[in-house]
């Protein structure tokens, strides 16, 4: 048993022949790690130095301490319009419902729906025959009574001669005078009846009471047109000119009132609800006689020629009222004005391609340009795009404002296949070197691959 225990103890002890192998493996692993660190660092350093020597390789957009691409525009002096925005409602200058003055069968319609008509234009015809007959009857009665009046007047003249010769009683003369007066009244009544019948006949010819655009007809041919019909025959709206009412803050009243008293035109623009298309240009006609205390606004009425019929009654539009014009003020693009802890400011590009901040006081905006006041001179270039990573004194490179005009924009589609090849080649580079190449700008990356095109695998691990 003692022999078995001794043998078991010997089996659990490490053999003296195994220890040298373990030590050798550890030494090889340590040496390989040291070689990788030394050569990997050299490869990464080489890639970085080559990237720096390549065109554009030393410049990387995106870092705070490095050159930033920006777009600029020059400050300038120009006229800035001070506008007041509102929502307006279009209304016809005048509206009339054309109704039949007399009842009768509608025989004719002399208009097309939606057309422009003039005042007095013939629109419809009602059957005139009943009214012609009534007029003939009235005129006949008038003629008969006129003949009786003429006879009574002749008798009156004769009676006066006889009375002068004392050949006629005065009572008979007085009776004749009364008869003549009675017949004169009858003739006047007959004349009125004839005129009324003639007027009734004229009303069978329906005409436009005002100039404007006719709407849709409310009655068809052959139907009975009634004078009491509320819908009438057709509706006319006067749209040339057309009116618009809108409300503006009461603070604008002094300037608007002063310009109206000076007979100075105040332009008003009507835009579609989206504010993308201008519909018409008009001018202020008048203002209301009181301010609404609930909203602190006042109603303004403007007139538009509307020769192209772009505006319709009850149409809702966006309104731009040109309250006044600031002449020759300093202006910059609205996109250049930023807001920070110091207030509103702009970035100005200096002669050494660095930027500095200038505090400004913003004013009115007109067509994308903002009036400003501050330590800024006309002609100085302000940054309008690329301000996200800028700070005082940062270096910048000016690029075209329009992306289509920037360098390399036209070659971008052609370079897409090359970029795909670069990605494949980057997969074969050592990790540190691949990371360094990825950190380059697109221009520097293309230059680096072009420089190593003849030796594609020079830096790849073997």
Coordinates of C-alpha atoms in Angstrom, one line a residue:
X1 CA 0.0 0.0 0.0
X2 CA 2.8 2.4 0.8
X3 CA 4.1 1.8 -2.7
X4 CA 0.8 2.7 -4.3
X5 CA 0.6 5.9 -2.3
X6 CA 4.1 6.9 -3.3
X7 CA 3.3 6.3 -7.0
X8 CA 0.1 8.4 -6.7
X9 CA 2.1 11.3 -5.2
X10 CA 4.7 11.1 -7.9
X11 CA 1.9 11.3 -10.6
X12 CA 0.4 14.5 -9.1
X13 CA 3.8 16.4 -9.1
X14 CA 4.6 18.3 -12.3
X15 CA 7.2 16.6 -14.4
X16 CA 10.5 18.4 -14.7
X17 CA 10.3 17.9 -18.5
X18 CA 7.1 20.1 -18.8
X19 CA 8.4 23.2 -17.2
X20 CA 10.8 24.3 -19.9
X21 CA 8.0 24.1 -22.5
X22 CA 5.8 26.4 -20.5
X23 CA 8.5 29.0 -20.0
X24 CA 9.3 29.0 -23.7
X25 CA 5.7 29.6 -24.7
X26 CA 5.4 32.6 -22.3
X27 CA 8.6 34.1 -23.6
X28 CA 7.5 33.8 -27.2
X29 CA 4.1 35.4 -26.4
X30 CA 5.8 38.4 -24.7
X31 CA 8.2 38.9 -27.5
X32 CA 5.4 38.8 -30.1
X33 CA 3.4 41.4 -28.2
X34 CA 6.4 43.7 -28.0
X35 CA 7.0 43.3 -31.7
X36 CA 3.4 44.2 -32.5
X37 CA 3.4 47.3 -30.3
X38 CA 6.6 48.6 -31.9
X39 CA 5.6 47.8 -35.5
X40 CA 2.0 48.8 -35.1
X41 CA 2.9 52.2 -33.7
X42 CA 5.4 52.7 -36.6
X43 CA 2.6 51.8 -39.1
X44 CA 0.1 54.1 -37.5
X45 CA 2.7 56.9 -37.4
X46 CA 3.6 56.3 -41.0
X47 CA 0.0 56.5 -42.1
X48 CA -0.5 59.7 -40.2
X49 CA 2.6 61.3 -41.7
X50 CA 1.6 60.2 -45.2
X51 CA -1.9 61.6 -44.6
X52 CA -0.3 64.9 -43.6
X53 CA 1.9 65.0 -46.6
X54 CA -0.9 64.2 -49.0
X55 CA -2.9 67.2 -50.5
X56 CA -5.3 68.4 -47.9
X57 CA -4.1 65.7 -45.5
X58 CA -3.3 68.2 -42.7
X59 CA -6.7 69.7 -42.7
X60 CA -9.7 68.0 -41.2
X61 CA -13.1 69.7 -41.1
X62 CA -15.1 69.1 -37.9
X63 CA -12.6 69.7 -35.1
X64 CA -12.8 72.8 -33.0
X65 CA -9.2 73.8 -33.6
X66 CA -9.1 73.2 -37.3
X67 CA -10.3 74.9 -40.4
X68 CA -14.1 75.0 -40.8
X69 CA -15.9 75.3 -44.2
X70 CA -18.3 78.2 -44.2
X71 CA -20.4 80.2 -46.7
X72 CA -20.5 83.9 -46.5
X73 CA -22.3 87.0 -47.9
X74 CA -21.3 90.6 -47.7
X75 CA -23.2 93.1 -45.5
X76 CA -24.7 95.9 -47.6
X77 CA -26.9 99.0 -47.4
X78 CA -30.4 98.7 -48.9
X79 CA -34.0 99.7 -48.4
X80 CA -35.8 97.5 -45.9
X81 CA -39.6 97.4 -45.9
X82 CA -41.3 97.3 -42.5
X83 CA -44.2 95.0 -43.0
X84 CA -47.2 94.0 -40.9
X85 CA -48.5 90.5 -41.4
X86 CA -52.2 89.6 -41.0
X87 CA -55.0 87.4 -42.2
X88 CA -57.6 89.0 -44.5
X89 CA -61.0 88.2 -46.0
X90 CA -61.9 89.2 -49.5
X91 CA -65.3 90.9 -50.0
X92 CA -67.0 92.2 -53.1
X93 CA -67.2 96.0 -53.5
X94 CA -70.9 95.6 -54.2
X95 CA -73.3 92.7 -54.4
X96 CA -76.7 92.6 -56.1
X97 CA -79.3 89.9 -56.6
X98 CA -81.0 90.3 -59.9
X99 CA -84.7 89.7 -59.4
X100 CA -87.6 90.0 -61.8
X101 CA -89.6 93.2 -61.2
X102 CA -92.7 91.6 -62.7
X103 CA -94.0 88.1 -62.8
X104 CA -94.0 86.2 -66.1
X105 CA -92.5 83.4 -68.1
X106 CA -88.7 83.5 -68.5
X107 CA -88.1 83.5 -72.3
X108 CA -84.4 84.3 -72.6
X109 CA -81.1 84.5 -70.7
X110 CA -78.5 86.7 -72.3
X111 CA -75.4 85.9 -70.2
X112 CA -73.0 83.1 -69.5
X113 CA -72.4 82.0 -66.0
X114 CA -69.2 83.5 -64.5
X115 CA -68.8 86.3 -67.1
X116 CA -68.2 89.9 -66.4
X117 CA -71.1 92.2 -67.2
X118 CA -71.6 96.0 -67.4
X119 CA -74.2 98.0 -65.6
X120 CA -77.4 98.2 -67.8
X121 CA -76.5 95.1 -69.8
X122 CA -79.5 93.0 -70.9
X123 CA -79.5 89.8 -68.9
X124 CA -82.9 88.1 -69.3
X125 CA -86.3 88.5 -71.0
X126 CA -89.7 87.9 -69.5
X127 CA -92.7 87.4 -71.8
X128 CA -93.8 91.0 -72.5
X129 CA -97.2 90.4 -74.3
X130 CA -99.5 90.8 -71.2
X131 CA -97.8 94.1 -70.4
X132 CA -98.0 95.3 -73.9
X133 CA -101.7 94.7 -73.9
X134 CA -102.1 96.6 -70.6
X135 CA -100.1 99.5 -72.0
X136 CA -102.3 99.7 -75.1
X137 CA -105.4 99.7 -72.9
X138 CA -104.1 102.5 -70.7
X139 CA -103.0 104.6 -73.7
X140 CA -106.6 104.2 -75.2
X141 CA -108.2 105.4 -72.1
X142 CA -105.8 108.3 -72.0
X143 CA -106.6 109.3 -75.6
X144 CA -110.4 109.1 -74.9
X145 CA -110.2 111.3 -71.9
X146 CA -107.9 113.8 -73.6
X147 CA -110.6 114.2 -76.4
X148 CA -113.3 114.9 -73.8
X149 CA -111.0 117.4 -72.2
X150 CA -110.4 119.2 -75.4
X151 CA -114.2 119.4 -76.1
X152 CA -114.8 120.8 -72.6
X153 CA -112.2 123.4 -73.1
X154 CA -113.8 124.6 -76.4
X155 CA -117.2 124.9 -74.7
X156 CA -115.6 126.8 -71.8
X157 CA -114.1 129.4 -74.2
X158 CA -117.6 129.8 -75.9
X159 CA -119.4 130.2 -72.6
X160 CA -117.0 133.0 -71.6
X161 CA -117.8 134.9 -74.8
X162 CA -121.5 134.6 -74.2
X163 CA -121.2 135.7 -70.6
X164 CA -119.4 138.8 -71.8
X165 CA -122.4 139.6 -74.0
X166 CA -124.7 138.8 -71.1
X167 CA -126.2 136.0 -73.2
X168 CA -125.4 133.2 -70.7
X169 CA -126.0 132.6 -67.1
X170 CA -122.9 132.7 -64.9
X171 CA -123.9 129.4 -63.3
X172 CA -123.5 127.5 -66.5
X173 CA -120.1 129.0 -67.0
X174 CA -119.0 127.8 -63.5
X175 CA -120.3 124.3 -64.2
X176 CA -118.2 124.2 -67.4
X177 CA -115.1 125.3 -65.5
X178 CA -115.6 122.5 -63.0
X179 CA -116.1 120.0 -65.9
X180 CA -112.8 121.0 -67.5
X181 CA -110.9 120.7 -64.2
X182 CA -112.5 117.2 -63.7
X183 CA -111.4 116.1 -67.1
X184 CA -107.9 117.4 -66.6
X185 CA -107.6 115.2 -63.5
X186 CA -108.9 112.2 -65.4
X187 CA -106.3 112.8 -68.1
X188 CA -103.5 113.0 -65.5
X189 CA -104.7 109.7 -63.9
X190 CA -104.8 108.1 -67.4
X191 CA -101.3 109.4 -68.1
X192 CA -100.1 107.8 -64.9
X193 CA -101.7 104.5 -65.7
X194 CA -100.1 104.6 -69.2
X195 CA -96.7 105.4 -67.6
X196 CA -97.1 102.5 -65.1
X197 CA -98.0 100.1 -67.9
X198 CA -95.0 101.3 -69.9
X199 CA -92.7 100.8 -66.9
X200 CA -94.1 97.3 -66.3
X201 CA -93.4 96.5 -69.9
X202 CA -89.8 97.8 -69.6
X203 CA -89.3 95.5 -66.6
X204 CA -89.8 92.4 -68.7
X205 CA -86.3 93.2 -70.1
X206 CA -84.1 92.4 -67.1
X207 CA -80.8 94.4 -67.0
X208 CA -77.7 94.4 -64.7
X209 CA -78.0 96.9 -61.9
X210 CA -74.2 97.0 -61.4
X211 CA -71.1 95.9 -63.2
X212 CA -69.4 92.7 -62.0
X213 CA -69.2 89.0 -62.3
X214 CA -72.4 87.0 -62.6
X215 CA -72.8 83.8 -60.7
X216 CA -74.8 80.6 -61.4
X217 CA -78.3 81.1 -62.8
X218 CA -81.1 80.5 -60.2
X219 CA -83.9 79.8 -62.7
X220 CA -84.2 78.0 -66.0
X221 CA -85.9 79.0 -69.2
X222 CA -89.6 78.5 -69.4
X223 CA -90.2 78.8 -65.7
X224 CA -92.3 81.4 -64.1
X225 CA -90.2 84.3 -62.7
X226 CA -91.7 85.7 -59.6
X227 CA -91.0 89.2 -58.3
X228 CA -91.2 87.8 -54.8
X229 CA -88.5 85.1 -55.4
X230 CA -85.7 85.6 -52.9
X231 CA -83.1 83.8 -55.0
X232 CA -83.8 85.9 -58.1
X233 CA -82.5 85.2 -61.5
X234 CA -78.8 85.5 -60.9
X235 CA -76.4 87.2 -58.4
X236 CA -73.8 89.8 -59.4
X237 CA -70.6 90.6 -57.4
X238 CA -68.5 93.5 -58.2
X239 CA -64.9 92.2 -58.2
X240 CA -63.1 95.0 -60.2
X241 CA -62.0 96.5 -57.9
X242 CA -62.4 94.1 -55.0
X243 CA -62.1 94.8 -51.3
X244 CA -60.3 93.1 -48.5
X245 CA -60.6 93.7 -44.7
X246 CA -58.1 92.7 -42.1
X247 CA -57.1 93.7 -38.6
X248 CA -53.7 95.1 -37.5
X249 CA -52.4 96.0 -34.0
X250 CA -53.5 99.4 -32.8
X251 CA -49.8 100.5 -32.5
X252 CA -49.8 100.9 -36.3
X253 CA -52.6 103.4 -36.4
X254 CA -50.5 106.6 -36.1
X255 CA -48.3 105.8 -39.1
X256 CA -51.2 104.5 -41.2
X257 CA -53.4 107.5 -40.4
X258 CA -50.5 109.9 -41.2
X259 CA -49.9 108.4 -44.6
X260 CA -53.6 108.4 -45.4
X261 CA -53.9 112.0 -44.5
X262 CA -50.9 112.8 -46.6
X263 CA -52.6 111.0 -49.5
X264 CA -49.6 108.7 -49.6
X265 CA -50.4 105.2 -51.0
X266 CA -49.9 102.3 -48.6
X267 CA -49.1 99.1 -50.5
X268 CA -50.9 95.9 -49.5
X269 CA -50.0 92.4 -50.8
X270 CA -52.4 89.5 -50.9
X271 CA -50.7 86.0 -50.7
X272 CA -52.1 82.5 -50.6
X273 CA -52.6 80.9 -47.2
X274 CA -49.2 79.2 -47.5
X275 CA -47.4 82.5 -48.2
X276 CA -45.7 81.0 -51.3
X277 CA -47.4 82.9 -54.1
X278 CA -48.4 86.5 -54.3
X279 CA -52.0 86.9 -55.6
X280 CA -52.5 90.6 -56.0
X281 CA -51.1 94.0 -55.1
X282 CA -53.4 96.8 -53.8
X283 CA -53.5 99.8 -51.5
X284 CA -55.1 100.8 -48.3
X285 CA -58.5 102.6 -48.9
X286 CA -59.6 103.4 -45.3
X287 CA -59.5 102.3 -41.7
X288 CA -62.3 101.8 -39.2
X289 CA -63.5 104.6 -36.9
X290 CA -62.7 102.8 -33.7
X291 CA -60.2 100.4 -32.1
X292 CA -61.6 97.0 -30.9
X293 CA -60.7 97.1 -27.2
X294 CA -61.1 93.3 -26.9
X295 CA -58.2 92.6 -29.3
X296 CA -56.5 96.0 -29.4
X297 CA -56.7 95.9 -33.2
X298 CA -58.3 98.1 -35.8
X299 CA -59.9 97.0 -39.1
X300 CA -58.3 98.2 -42.4
X301 CA -59.9 98.1 -45.8
X302 CA -57.8 97.7 -48.9
X303 CA -58.8 97.8 -52.6
X304 CA -57.3 95.6 -55.4
X305 CA -57.8 96.2 -59.1
X306 CA -58.2 92.4 -59.6
X307 CA -58.0 92.7 -63.4
X308 CA -57.0 89.0 -63.6
X309 CA -59.8 87.9 -61.2
X310 CA -57.2 86.2 -58.9
X311 CA -59.3 87.2 -55.8
X312 CA -62.8 86.0 -55.0
X313 CA -65.3 87.1 -52.4
X314 CA -65.1 85.3 -49.1
X315 CA -61.6 84.1 -49.9
X316 CA -59.1 84.0 -47.0
X317 CA -55.6 85.3 -47.8
X318 CA -52.4 86.2 -46.0
X319 CA -51.8 89.9 -45.9
X320 CA -48.6 91.9 -46.0
X321 CA -49.1 95.6 -45.2
X322 CA -46.0 97.7 -46.1
X323 CA -46.2 100.1 -43.1
X324 CA -43.1 102.1 -44.0
X325 CA -39.7 101.8 -45.7
X326 CA -36.3 102.2 -44.0
X327 CA -34.0 103.8 -46.6
X328 CA -30.4 102.8 -46.9
X329 CA -30.0 100.8 -43.7
X330 CA -27.3 98.3 -43.1
X331 CA -28.6 94.8 -43.8
X332 CA -27.3 91.2 -43.5
X333 CA -28.9 87.9 -44.5
X334 CA -31.3 86.7 -41.7
X335 CA -29.4 83.4 -41.5
X336 CA -26.3 85.2 -40.4
X337 CA -27.8 86.6 -37.2
X338 CA -27.3 84.3 -34.2
X339 CA -28.4 84.6 -30.6
X340 CA -26.1 83.8 -27.6
X341 CA -25.3 84.9 -24.1
X342 CA -24.1 88.3 -25.3
X343 CA -27.3 88.8 -27.3
X344 CA -27.6 88.9 -31.1
X345 CA -24.4 88.6 -33.0
X346 CA -22.8 87.7 -36.4
X347 CA -19.5 86.0 -37.3
X348 CA -17.3 88.2 -39.6
X349 CA -14.6 86.7 -41.7
X350 CA -11.3 88.6 -41.3
X351 CA -8.5 89.0 -43.8
X352 CA -6.5 86.2 -42.2
X353 CA -9.4 83.7 -42.7
X354 CA -10.3 83.9 -39.0
X355 CA -13.7 84.9 -37.6
X356 CA -14.7 87.3 -35.0
X357 CA -18.0 88.0 -33.4
X358 CA -19.8 91.4 -33.7
X359 CA -22.8 92.1 -31.5
X360 CA -25.7 93.6 -33.5
X361 CA -29.2 94.9 -32.8
X362 CA -31.7 93.2 -35.2
X363 CA -34.4 95.1 -36.9
X364 CA -37.0 94.5 -39.6
X365 CA -36.8 91.6 -42.0
X366 CA -37.5 91.9 -45.7
X367 CA -37.0 89.2 -48.3
X368 CA -34.5 87.3 -46.2
X369 CA -32.4 90.3 -45.3
X370 CA -32.5 91.8 -41.8
X371 CA -31.7 95.4 -40.9
X372 CA -29.1 95.5 -38.1
X373 CA -27.2 98.1 -36.0
X374 CA -23.8 97.6 -34.6
X375 CA -20.0 97.5 -35.2
X376 CA -20.4 96.3 -38.8
X377 CA -19.4 97.9 -42.0
X378 CA -20.9 97.4 -45.5
X379 CA -18.8 95.0 -47.5
X380 CA -17.7 92.9 -44.6
X381 CA -18.4 89.2 -45.1
X382 CA -20.6 87.5 -42.5
X383 CA -21.0 83.7 -42.1
X384 CA -24.4 82.5 -43.3
X385 CA -23.8 78.7 -43.2
X386 CA -21.4 76.6 -41.1
X387 CA -21.7 78.5 -37.8
X388 CA -22.3 75.4 -35.7
X389 CA -18.7 74.8 -34.7
X390 CA -17.3 78.3 -34.9
X391 CA -15.9 80.3 -32.1
X392 CA -14.0 83.6 -31.7
X393 CA -10.7 83.4 -33.7
X394 CA -11.5 80.1 -35.5
X395 CA -9.9 79.6 -38.9
X396 CA -12.4 79.1 -41.8
X397 CA -12.3 78.3 -45.5
X398 CA -15.0 80.0 -47.6
X399 CA -17.0 77.7 -49.9
X400 CA -19.7 78.5 -52.3
X401 CA -23.1 79.2 -50.8
X402 CA -24.8 77.0 -53.4
X403 CA -23.9 73.3 -52.8
X404 CA -24.0 72.7 -56.6
X405 CA -21.2 75.2 -57.1
X406 CA -18.8 73.8 -54.5
X407 CA -15.6 72.1 -55.4
X408 CA -16.0 68.5 -56.2
X409 CA -19.8 68.7 -56.5
X410 CA -19.8 67.7 -60.1
X411 CA -17.3 64.9 -59.6
X412 CA -19.2 63.4 -56.6
X413 CA -21.2 60.8 -58.7
X414 CA -18.1 59.7 -60.5
X415 CA -16.2 59.3 -57.3
X416 CA -18.8 57.0 -55.7
X417 CA -17.2 53.8 -57.3
X418 CA -13.8 54.9 -56.2
X419 CA -15.0 55.3 -52.6
X420 CA -16.3 51.8 -52.7
X421 CA -12.9 50.5 -53.8
X422 CA -11.2 52.6 -51.0
X423 CA -13.5 50.9 -48.5
X424 CA -12.4 47.5 -49.7
X425 CA -8.7 48.4 -49.5
X426 CA -9.2 49.9 -46.0
X427 CA -10.3 46.5 -44.8
X428 CA -6.9 45.1 -45.6
X429 CA -5.0 47.8 -43.7
X430 CA -3.8 47.4 -40.1
X431 CA -6.4 48.6 -37.6
X432 CA -4.4 51.7 -36.5
X433 CA -3.6 52.7 -40.1
X434 CA -7.2 52.2 -41.2
X435 CA -8.4 54.4 -38.4
X436 CA -6.0 57.1 -39.4
X437 CA -7.2 57.0 -43.0
X438 CA -10.9 57.1 -42.0
X439 CA -10.2 60.2 -40.0
X440 CA -9.0 62.1 -43.1
X441 CA -11.3 64.4 -45.1
X442 CA -12.7 62.9 -48.3
X443 CA -10.2 64.9 -50.4
X444 CA -7.3 63.8 -48.3
X445 CA -8.4 60.2 -48.3
X446 CA -8.6 60.2 -52.1
X447 CA -5.2 61.7 -52.4
X448 CA -3.7 59.2 -50.0
X449 CA -5.1 56.2 -52.0
X450 CA -3.9 57.8 -55.2
X451 CA -0.4 58.1 -53.8
X452 CA -0.5 54.4 -52.7
X453 CA -2.2 53.1 -55.8
X454 CA 1.0 51.6 -57.3
X455 CA 1.7 49.7 -54.1
X456 CA -1.7 48.6 -52.9
X457 CA -0.5 46.1 -50.3
X458 CA 2.7 47.9 -49.2
X459 CA 1.3 48.6 -45.8
X460 CA -0.9 45.6 -45.4
X461 CA 0.0 42.9 -42.9
X462 CA 1.8 39.9 -44.3

